[in-house]
Amino acid sequence: MKVIVQANRCQGHARCLAEGPDVYVLDDLGYNSTNIDHVPPHLEDQARRGALACPELALTIIED
Ligand code: F3S
């Protein structure tokens, strides 16, 4: 699994981080700066929940 972040959509709502604290990373201004090539299996649920929680639809999950 992979997560694509569309940085131009992110408005800093931080719901991704609340749902996926071990997957998502925010920068100093609160914008999603996650750069992860491969989500390990034990974090896939967090990744999915975080992506679903984003009201700006900034996160896309690519399943393997
Ligand atoms: Fe940005 Fe959405 Fe997270 S707006 S900080 S990617 S909840």
PDB file of N, CA and C in Angstrom, residues 39-60:
ATOM      1  N   VAL A  39       3.476   1.475   2.994  1.00  0.00           N
ATOM      2  CA  VAL A  39       2.861   1.404   4.325  1.00  0.00           C
ATOM      3  C   VAL A  39       2.954  -0.038   4.801  1.00  0.00           C
ATOM      4  N   PRO A  40       3.610  -0.273   5.940  1.00  0.00           N
ATOM      5  CA  PRO A  40       3.698  -1.640   6.428  1.00  0.00           C
ATOM      6  C   PRO A  40       2.312  -2.188   6.775  1.00  0.00           C
ATOM      7  N   PRO A  41       2.123  -3.487   6.637  1.00  0.00           N
ATOM      8  CA  PRO A  41       0.790  -4.080   6.825  1.00  0.00           C
ATOM      9  C   PRO A  41       0.124  -3.702   8.143  1.00  0.00           C
ATOM     10  N   HIS A  42       0.883  -3.608   9.216  1.00  0.00           N
ATOM     11  CA  HIS A  42       0.244  -3.319  10.502  1.00  0.00           C
ATOM     12  C   HIS A  42      -0.227  -1.863  10.622  1.00  0.00           C
ATOM     13  N   LEU A  43       0.126  -1.017   9.646  1.00  0.00           N
ATOM     14  CA  LEU A  43      -0.322   0.383   9.679  1.00  0.00           C
ATOM     15  C   LEU A  43      -1.345   0.701   8.581  1.00  0.00           C
ATOM     16  N   GLU A  44      -1.738  -0.323   7.839  1.00  0.00           N
ATOM     17  CA  GLU A  44      -2.653  -0.068   6.716  1.00  0.00           C
ATOM     18  C   GLU A  44      -4.002   0.474   7.181  1.00  0.00           C
ATOM     19  N   ASP A  45      -4.523  -0.034   8.278  1.00  0.00           N
ATOM     20  CA  ASP A  45      -5.813   0.462   8.774  1.00  0.00           C
ATOM     21  C   ASP A  45      -5.720   1.935   9.156  1.00  0.00           C
ATOM     22  N   GLN A  46      -4.638   2.294   9.810  1.00  0.00           N
ATOM     23  CA  GLN A  46      -4.435   3.707  10.166  1.00  0.00           C
ATOM     24  C   GLN A  46      -4.380   4.572   8.911  1.00  0.00           C
ATOM     25  N   ALA A  47      -3.668   4.089   7.915  1.00  0.00           N
ATOM     26  CA  ALA A  47      -3.530   4.855   6.670  1.00  0.00           C
ATOM     27  C   ALA A  47      -4.893   5.066   6.018  1.00  0.00           C
ATOM     28  N   ARG A  48      -5.705   4.002   5.971  1.00  0.00           N
ATOM     29  CA  ARG A  48      -7.038   4.104   5.362  1.00  0.00           C
ATOM     30  C   ARG A  48      -7.934   5.051   6.157  1.00  0.00           C
ATOM     31  N   ARG A  49      -7.929   4.897   7.469  1.00  0.00           N
ATOM     32  CA  ARG A  49      -8.790   5.748   8.299  1.00  0.00           C
ATOM     33  C   ARG A  49      -8.391   7.215   8.167  1.00  0.00           C
ATOM     34  N   GLY A  50      -7.106   7.468   8.141  1.00  0.00           N
ATOM     35  CA  GLY A  50      -6.630   8.848   7.998  1.00  0.00           C
ATOM     36  C   GLY A  50      -7.038   9.452   6.671  1.00  0.00           C
ATOM     37  N   ALA A  51      -6.930   8.669   5.612  1.00  0.00           N
ATOM     38  CA  ALA A  51      -7.302   9.167   4.283  1.00  0.00           C
ATOM     39  C   ALA A  51      -8.801   9.457   4.228  1.00  0.00           C
ATOM     40  N   LEU A  52      -9.604   8.568   4.801  1.00  0.00           N
ATOM     41  CA  LEU A  52     -11.060   8.760   4.789  1.00  0.00           C
ATOM     42  C   LEU A  52     -11.464   9.975   5.616  1.00  0.00           C
ATOM     43  N   ALA A  53     -10.671  10.303   6.620  1.00  0.00           N
ATOM     44  CA  ALA A  53     -11.025  11.393   7.534  1.00  0.00           C
ATOM     45  C   ALA A  53     -10.712  12.767   6.956  1.00  0.00           C
ATOM     46  N   CYS A  54      -9.935  12.827   5.905  1.00  0.00           N
ATOM     47  CA  CYS A  54      -9.540  14.141   5.369  1.00  0.00           C
ATOM     48  C   CYS A  54     -10.709  14.793   4.628  1.00  0.00           C
ATOM     49  N   PRO A  55     -11.189  15.933   5.106  1.00  0.00           N
ATOM     50  CA  PRO A  55     -12.332  16.578   4.460  1.00  0.00           C
ATOM     51  C   PRO A  55     -11.992  17.210   3.118  1.00  0.00           C
ATOM     52  N   GLU A  56     -10.705  17.368   2.843  1.00  0.00           N
ATOM     53  CA  GLU A  56     -10.285  17.970   1.569  1.00  0.00           C
ATOM     54  C   GLU A  56      -9.965  16.917   0.511  1.00  0.00           C
ATOM     55  N   LEU A  57     -10.119  15.655   0.856  1.00  0.00           N
ATOM     56  CA  LEU A  57      -9.794  14.546  -0.061  1.00  0.00           C
ATOM     57  C   LEU A  57      -8.368  14.678  -0.597  1.00  0.00           C
ATOM     58  N   ALA A  58      -7.456  15.035   0.300  1.00  0.00           N
ATOM     59  CA  ALA A  58      -6.068  15.256  -0.100  1.00  0.00           C
ATOM     60  C   ALA A  58      -5.250  13.968  -0.150  1.00  0.00           C
ATOM     61  N   LEU A  59      -5.809  12.886   0.392  1.00  0.00           N
ATOM     62  CA  LEU A  59      -5.029  11.650   0.529  1.00  0.00           C
ATOM     63  C   LEU A  59      -5.657  10.531  -0.285  1.00  0.00           C
ATOM     64  N   THR A  60      -4.829   9.893  -1.079  1.00  0.00           N
ATOM     65  CA  THR A  60      -5.281   8.775  -1.902  1.00  0.00           C
ATOM     66  C   THR A  60      -4.509   7.531  -1.516  1.00  0.00           C
TER      67      THR A  60
END
